[in-house]
Coordinates of C-alpha atoms in Angstrom, one line a residue:
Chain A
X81 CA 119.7 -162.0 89.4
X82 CA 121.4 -159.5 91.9
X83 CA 119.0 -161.0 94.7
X84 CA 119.1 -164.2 94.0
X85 CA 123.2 -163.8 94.1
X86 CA 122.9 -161.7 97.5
X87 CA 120.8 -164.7 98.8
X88 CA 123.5 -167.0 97.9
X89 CA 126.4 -164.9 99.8
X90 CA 123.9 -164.4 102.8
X91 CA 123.1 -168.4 103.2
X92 CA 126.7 -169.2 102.3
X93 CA 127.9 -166.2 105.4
X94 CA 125.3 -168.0 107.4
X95 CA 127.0 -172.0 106.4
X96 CA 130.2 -170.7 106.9
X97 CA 129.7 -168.8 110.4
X98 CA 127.6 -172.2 111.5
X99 CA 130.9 -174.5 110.3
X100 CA 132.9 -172.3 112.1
X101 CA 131.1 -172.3 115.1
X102 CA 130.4 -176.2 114.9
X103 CA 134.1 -177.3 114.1
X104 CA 136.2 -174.8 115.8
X105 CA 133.8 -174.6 119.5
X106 CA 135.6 -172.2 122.1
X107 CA 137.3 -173.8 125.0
X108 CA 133.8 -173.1 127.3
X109 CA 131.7 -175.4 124.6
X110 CA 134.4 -178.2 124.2
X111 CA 133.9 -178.7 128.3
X112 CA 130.3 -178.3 127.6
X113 CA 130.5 -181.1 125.3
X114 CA 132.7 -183.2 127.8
X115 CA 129.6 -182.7 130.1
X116 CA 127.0 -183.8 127.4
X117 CA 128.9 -186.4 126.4
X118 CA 129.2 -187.9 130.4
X119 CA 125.0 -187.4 129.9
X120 CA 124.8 -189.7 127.3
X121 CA 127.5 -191.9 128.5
X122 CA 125.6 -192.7 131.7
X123 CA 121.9 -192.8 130.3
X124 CA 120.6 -195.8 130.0
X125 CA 117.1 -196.7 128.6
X126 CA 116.7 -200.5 129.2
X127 CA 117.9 -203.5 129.3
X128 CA 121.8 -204.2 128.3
X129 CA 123.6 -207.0 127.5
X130 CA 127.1 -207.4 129.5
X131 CA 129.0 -206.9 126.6
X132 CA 127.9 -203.6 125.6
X133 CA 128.2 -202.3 129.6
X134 CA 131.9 -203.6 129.7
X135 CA 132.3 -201.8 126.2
X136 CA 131.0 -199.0 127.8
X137 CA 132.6 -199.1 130.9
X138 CA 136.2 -198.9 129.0
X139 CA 134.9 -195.5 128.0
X140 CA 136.0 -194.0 131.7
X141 CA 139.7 -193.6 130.2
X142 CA 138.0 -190.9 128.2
X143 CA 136.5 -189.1 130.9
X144 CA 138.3 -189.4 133.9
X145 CA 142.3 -188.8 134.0
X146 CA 144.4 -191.7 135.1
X147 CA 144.0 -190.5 139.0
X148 CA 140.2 -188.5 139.8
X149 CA 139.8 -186.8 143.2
X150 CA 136.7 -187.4 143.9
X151 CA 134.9 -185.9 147.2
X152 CA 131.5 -186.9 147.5
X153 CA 130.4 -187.2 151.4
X154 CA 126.6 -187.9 150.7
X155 CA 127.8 -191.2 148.4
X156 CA 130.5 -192.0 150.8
X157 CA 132.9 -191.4 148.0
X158 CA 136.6 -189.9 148.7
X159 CA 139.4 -190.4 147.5
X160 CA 141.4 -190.8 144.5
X161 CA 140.0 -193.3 141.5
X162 CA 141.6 -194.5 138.7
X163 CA 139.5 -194.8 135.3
X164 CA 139.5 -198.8 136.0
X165 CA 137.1 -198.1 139.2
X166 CA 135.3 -195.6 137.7
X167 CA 134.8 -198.6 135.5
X168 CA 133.6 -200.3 137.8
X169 CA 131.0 -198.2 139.4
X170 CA 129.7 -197.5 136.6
X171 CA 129.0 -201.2 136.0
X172 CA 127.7 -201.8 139.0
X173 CA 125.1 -198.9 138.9
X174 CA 124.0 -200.1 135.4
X175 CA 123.6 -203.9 137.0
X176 CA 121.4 -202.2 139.8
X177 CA 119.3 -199.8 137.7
X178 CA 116.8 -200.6 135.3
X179 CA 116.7 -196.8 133.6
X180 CA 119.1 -194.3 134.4
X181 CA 119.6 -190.5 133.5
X182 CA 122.0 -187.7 134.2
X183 CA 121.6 -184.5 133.2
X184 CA 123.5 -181.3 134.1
X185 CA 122.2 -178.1 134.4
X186 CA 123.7 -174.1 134.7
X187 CA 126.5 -175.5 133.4
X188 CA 129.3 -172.5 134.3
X189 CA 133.0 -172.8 133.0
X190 CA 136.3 -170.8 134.1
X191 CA 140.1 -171.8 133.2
X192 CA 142.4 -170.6 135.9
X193 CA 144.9 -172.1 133.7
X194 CA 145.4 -172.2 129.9
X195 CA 144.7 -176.5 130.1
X196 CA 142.7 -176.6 133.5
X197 CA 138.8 -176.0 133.2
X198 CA 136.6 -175.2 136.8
X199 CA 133.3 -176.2 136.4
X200 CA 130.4 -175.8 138.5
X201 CA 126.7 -177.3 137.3
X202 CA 123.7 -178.8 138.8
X203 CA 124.1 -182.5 138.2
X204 CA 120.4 -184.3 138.4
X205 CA 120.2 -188.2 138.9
X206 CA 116.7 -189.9 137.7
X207 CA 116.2 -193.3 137.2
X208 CA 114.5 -196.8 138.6
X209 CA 115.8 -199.7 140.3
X210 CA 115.7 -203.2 139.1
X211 CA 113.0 -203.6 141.9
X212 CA 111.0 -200.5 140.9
X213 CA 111.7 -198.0 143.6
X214 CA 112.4 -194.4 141.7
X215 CA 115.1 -192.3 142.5
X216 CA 115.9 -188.8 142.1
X217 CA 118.8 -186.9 143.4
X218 CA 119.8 -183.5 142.7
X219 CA 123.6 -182.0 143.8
X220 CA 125.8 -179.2 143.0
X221 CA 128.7 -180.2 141.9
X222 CA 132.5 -179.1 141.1
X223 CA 135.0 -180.5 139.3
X224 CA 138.5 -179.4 137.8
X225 CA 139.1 -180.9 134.2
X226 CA 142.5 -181.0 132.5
X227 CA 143.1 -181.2 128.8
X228 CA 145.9 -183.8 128.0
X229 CA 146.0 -185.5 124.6
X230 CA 143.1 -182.7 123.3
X231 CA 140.8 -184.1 125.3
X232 CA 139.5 -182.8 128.4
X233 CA 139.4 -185.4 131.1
X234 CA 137.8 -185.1 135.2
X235 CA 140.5 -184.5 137.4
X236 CA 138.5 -183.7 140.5
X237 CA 135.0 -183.9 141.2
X238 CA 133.2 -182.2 144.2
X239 CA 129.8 -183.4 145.6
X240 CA 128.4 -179.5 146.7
X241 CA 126.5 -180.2 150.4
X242 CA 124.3 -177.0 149.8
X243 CA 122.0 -178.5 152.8
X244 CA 124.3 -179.1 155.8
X245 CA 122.3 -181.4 159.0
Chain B
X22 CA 82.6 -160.7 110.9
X23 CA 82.7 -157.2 112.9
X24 CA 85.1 -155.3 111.6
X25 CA 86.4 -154.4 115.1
X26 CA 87.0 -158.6 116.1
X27 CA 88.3 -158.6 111.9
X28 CA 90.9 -156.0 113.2
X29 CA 91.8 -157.9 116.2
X30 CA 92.4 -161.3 114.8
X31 CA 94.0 -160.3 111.4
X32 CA 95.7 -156.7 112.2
X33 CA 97.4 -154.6 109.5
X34 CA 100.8 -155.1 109.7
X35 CA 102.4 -151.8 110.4
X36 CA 105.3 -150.4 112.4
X37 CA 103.2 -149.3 115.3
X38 CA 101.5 -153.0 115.2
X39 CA 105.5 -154.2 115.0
X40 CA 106.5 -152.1 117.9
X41 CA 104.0 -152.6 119.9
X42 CA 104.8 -156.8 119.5
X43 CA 107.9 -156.6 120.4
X44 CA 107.4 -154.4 123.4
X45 CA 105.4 -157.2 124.6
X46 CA 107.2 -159.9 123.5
X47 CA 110.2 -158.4 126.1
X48 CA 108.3 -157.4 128.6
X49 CA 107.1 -161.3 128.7
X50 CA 110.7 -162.5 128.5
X51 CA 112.3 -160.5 131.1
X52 CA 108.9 -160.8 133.6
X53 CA 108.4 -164.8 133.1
X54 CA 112.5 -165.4 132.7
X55 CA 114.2 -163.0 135.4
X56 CA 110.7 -162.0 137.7
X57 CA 108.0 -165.0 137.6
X58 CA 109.6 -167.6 136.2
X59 CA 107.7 -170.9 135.7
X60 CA 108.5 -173.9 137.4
X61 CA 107.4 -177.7 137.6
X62 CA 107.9 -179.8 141.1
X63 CA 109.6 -182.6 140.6
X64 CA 109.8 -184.7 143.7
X65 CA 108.2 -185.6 146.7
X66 CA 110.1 -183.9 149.7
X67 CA 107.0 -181.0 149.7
X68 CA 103.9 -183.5 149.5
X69 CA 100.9 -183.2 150.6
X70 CA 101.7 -179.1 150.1
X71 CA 103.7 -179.3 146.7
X72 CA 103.1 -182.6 144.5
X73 CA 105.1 -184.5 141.9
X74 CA 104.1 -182.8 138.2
X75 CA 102.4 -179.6 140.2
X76 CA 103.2 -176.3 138.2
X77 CA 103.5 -173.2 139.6
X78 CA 105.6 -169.7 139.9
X79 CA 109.1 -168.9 141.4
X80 CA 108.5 -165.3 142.7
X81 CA 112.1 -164.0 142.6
X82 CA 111.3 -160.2 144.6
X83 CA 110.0 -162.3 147.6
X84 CA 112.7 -161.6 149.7
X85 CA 114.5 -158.6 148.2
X86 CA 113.7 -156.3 150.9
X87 CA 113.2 -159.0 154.0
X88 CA 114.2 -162.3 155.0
X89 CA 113.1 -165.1 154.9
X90 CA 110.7 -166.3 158.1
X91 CA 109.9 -169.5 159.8
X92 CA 107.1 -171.2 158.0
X93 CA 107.9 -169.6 154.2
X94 CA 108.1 -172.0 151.5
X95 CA 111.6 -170.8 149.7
X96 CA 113.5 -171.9 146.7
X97 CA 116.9 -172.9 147.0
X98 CA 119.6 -172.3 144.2
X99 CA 122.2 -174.6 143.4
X100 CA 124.5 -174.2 140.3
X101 CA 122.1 -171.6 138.6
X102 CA 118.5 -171.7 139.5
X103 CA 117.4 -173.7 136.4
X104 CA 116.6 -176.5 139.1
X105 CA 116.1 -175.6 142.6
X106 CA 115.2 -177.3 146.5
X107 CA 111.7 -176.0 147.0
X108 CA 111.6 -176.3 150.9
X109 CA 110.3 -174.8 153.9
X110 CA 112.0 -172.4 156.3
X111 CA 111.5 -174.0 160.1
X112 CA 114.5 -172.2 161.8
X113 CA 116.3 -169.2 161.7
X114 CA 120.2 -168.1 162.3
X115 CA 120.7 -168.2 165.9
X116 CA 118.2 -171.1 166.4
X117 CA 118.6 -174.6 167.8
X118 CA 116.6 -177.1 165.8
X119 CA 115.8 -180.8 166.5
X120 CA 113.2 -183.7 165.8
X121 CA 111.9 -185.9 168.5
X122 CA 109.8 -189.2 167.5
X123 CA 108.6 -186.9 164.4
X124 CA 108.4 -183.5 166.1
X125 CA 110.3 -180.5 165.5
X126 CA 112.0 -178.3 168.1
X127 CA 112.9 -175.2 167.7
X128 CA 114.9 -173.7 171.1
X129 CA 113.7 -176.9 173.1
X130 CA 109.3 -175.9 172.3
X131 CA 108.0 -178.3 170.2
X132 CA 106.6 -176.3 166.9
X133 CA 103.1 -176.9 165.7
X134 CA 103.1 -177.8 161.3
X135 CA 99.7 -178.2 160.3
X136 CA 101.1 -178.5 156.8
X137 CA 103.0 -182.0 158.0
X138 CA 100.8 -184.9 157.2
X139 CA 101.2 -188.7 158.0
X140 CA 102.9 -190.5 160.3
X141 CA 106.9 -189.2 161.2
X142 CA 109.3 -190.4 163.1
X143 CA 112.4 -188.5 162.8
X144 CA 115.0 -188.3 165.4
X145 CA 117.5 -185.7 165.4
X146 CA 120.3 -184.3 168.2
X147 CA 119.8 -181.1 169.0
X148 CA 121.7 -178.3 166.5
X149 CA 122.3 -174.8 166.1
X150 CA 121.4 -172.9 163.0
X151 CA 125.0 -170.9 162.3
X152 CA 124.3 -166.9 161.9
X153 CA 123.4 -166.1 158.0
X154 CA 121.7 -169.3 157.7
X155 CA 118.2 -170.5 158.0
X156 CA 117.4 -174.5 158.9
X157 CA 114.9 -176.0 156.4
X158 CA 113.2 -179.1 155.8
X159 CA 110.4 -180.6 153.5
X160 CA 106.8 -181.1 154.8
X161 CA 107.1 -184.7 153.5
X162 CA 108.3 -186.2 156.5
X163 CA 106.5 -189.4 155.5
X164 CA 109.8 -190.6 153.6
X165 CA 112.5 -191.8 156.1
X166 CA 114.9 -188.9 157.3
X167 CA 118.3 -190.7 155.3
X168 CA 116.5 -189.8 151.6
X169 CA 115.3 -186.4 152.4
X170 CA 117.4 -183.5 151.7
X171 CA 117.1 -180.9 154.8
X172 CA 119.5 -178.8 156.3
X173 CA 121.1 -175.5 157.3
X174 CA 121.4 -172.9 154.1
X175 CA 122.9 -169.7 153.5
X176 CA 120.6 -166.9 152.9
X177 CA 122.3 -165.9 149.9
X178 CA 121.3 -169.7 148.6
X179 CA 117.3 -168.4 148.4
X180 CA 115.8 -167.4 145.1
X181 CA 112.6 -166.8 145.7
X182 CA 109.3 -168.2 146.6
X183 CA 106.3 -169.8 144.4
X184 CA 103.6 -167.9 144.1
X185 CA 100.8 -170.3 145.6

């Protein structure tokens, strides 16, 4: 009876830790999750009707505050964007690709400030035209998030040139 | 069954046997995650030397004690080295590098790469590799010059080197 009670407290020590660590994350895994959640936000699998990509594309607002630095030589992107073109990028990359994945590895968080988060990851691009042709790019990247409304949002996003011509 | 092969394949459980698992069990992690650590290319800036889907090891003592030279297939880090350039060193700090109708210059003499296969027809103006930096390039120069990643790196950058 005593084990079976100790068993209990240990799997209920173990729930309670996991709740904990699941509900309440630490400021490093709620940027984490901002990154995971761009990941799914951008993959795409096949085919998609218009409606859901626009549905999609509204998403931006949660992502990206209302102006994004963005400087990003190798894309030809600089400048500041507003969600609305991030939008609209992000349409138009889904209209020319067929499949699409983003993925971001050694994912490393600091906060120079209590609501500003510096990031710096690998960011890897896979996917496959409309016409077939497969791409694959890989970039370091670093961005600045801000957290306004509890939600962490891009507020400047650097394209790393790690190979300089 | 021998009792010797009995032993092997179905040992008694005891501390030593415990100790002695574990012991190997970190020795593996710290060798194959820190030392050797596995790899998969994925890409095809290396071909014909390094192909898409090829497995191999990222050596990490390569250059602990020397540089890297001209010719040495190195592994460059970017955010972490969970994904890495695998390219090859052609030029060194100090060195002017360039590509005419497909072959590479390094200080004005053309440079022999019997490791380049297929046709290339790269043009490139002359440039200097900045001090603490080596200059390096993929031997796929098959693929047209605007999708392949080259250029100067910082030392620091390299990781390693794969094993074969």
């Amino acid at each position: 009876m005593v084990t079976w009670k100790r068993l209990g407290a240990f799997l209920a020590v173990i729930l309670a830790a996991w709740a904990i660590y699941y509900f309440f994350p630490s400021r490093t895994r709620q940027v984490k999750r901002r990154f995971k959640a761009i990941s799914e936000w951008v993959d795409k699998t096949g085919p998609e009707g218009n409606l859901a990509m626009a549905r999609e594309a509204s998403e931006a607002a949660d992502f990206f505050a209302p102006q994004c630095t963005w400087d990003a030589q190798s894309y030809d992107l600089n400048g500041s964007f507003t969600p609305r073109d991030a939008a609209r990028y992000y349409f138009a990359g889904r209209e020319r690709f067929s499949s699409l994945s983003l993925k971001f590895y050694d994912v490393g968080v600091g906060f120079p400030e209590k609501y500003k988060a510096d990031v710096t990851a690998t960011a890897r691009i896979t996917g496959t035209t409309r016409e077939g042709e497969k791409v694959s790019e890989t970039h370091e990247v670093q961005c600045s998030l801000r957290k306004t409304d509890g939600t962490w949002r891009l507020t400047h996003v650097t394209v790393v040139q790690v190979l300089q011509r | 069954m021998n009792e010797r092969l009995r032993r092997f394949l179905f040992p008694s459980i005891t501390p030593a046997f415990l100790i002695r698992v574990v012991l190997v069990a970190v020795c593996a992690y710290v060798f194959f995650g820190f030392v050797c650590t596995p790899f998969v290319v994925r890409g095809r800036s290396m071909v014909p030397t390094y192909h898409d889907g090829a497995f191999d090891f990222l050596w990490k003592p390569r250059f602990l004690f020397s540089g890297p030279e001209r010719g040495d297939v190195v592994a460059i880090s970017l955010a972490g080295d969970s994904v890495v350039y695998l390219k090859r060193v052609v030029a060194l700090g100090g060195d002017t590098v360039s590509f005419k109708e497909g072959v590479l210059y390094v200080d004005g003499k053309a440079v022999d790469e019997p490791y380049v296969r297929g046709p290339c027809h790269w043009n490139l103006r002359p440039r200097k590799v900045e001090p603490g930096r080596v200059y390096v390039v993929g031997d796929n120069r098959s693929m047209p010059m605007e999708q392949h990643d080259f250029g100067q790196v910082s030392v620091r950058r390299i990781v390693g080197s794969p094993v074969w």
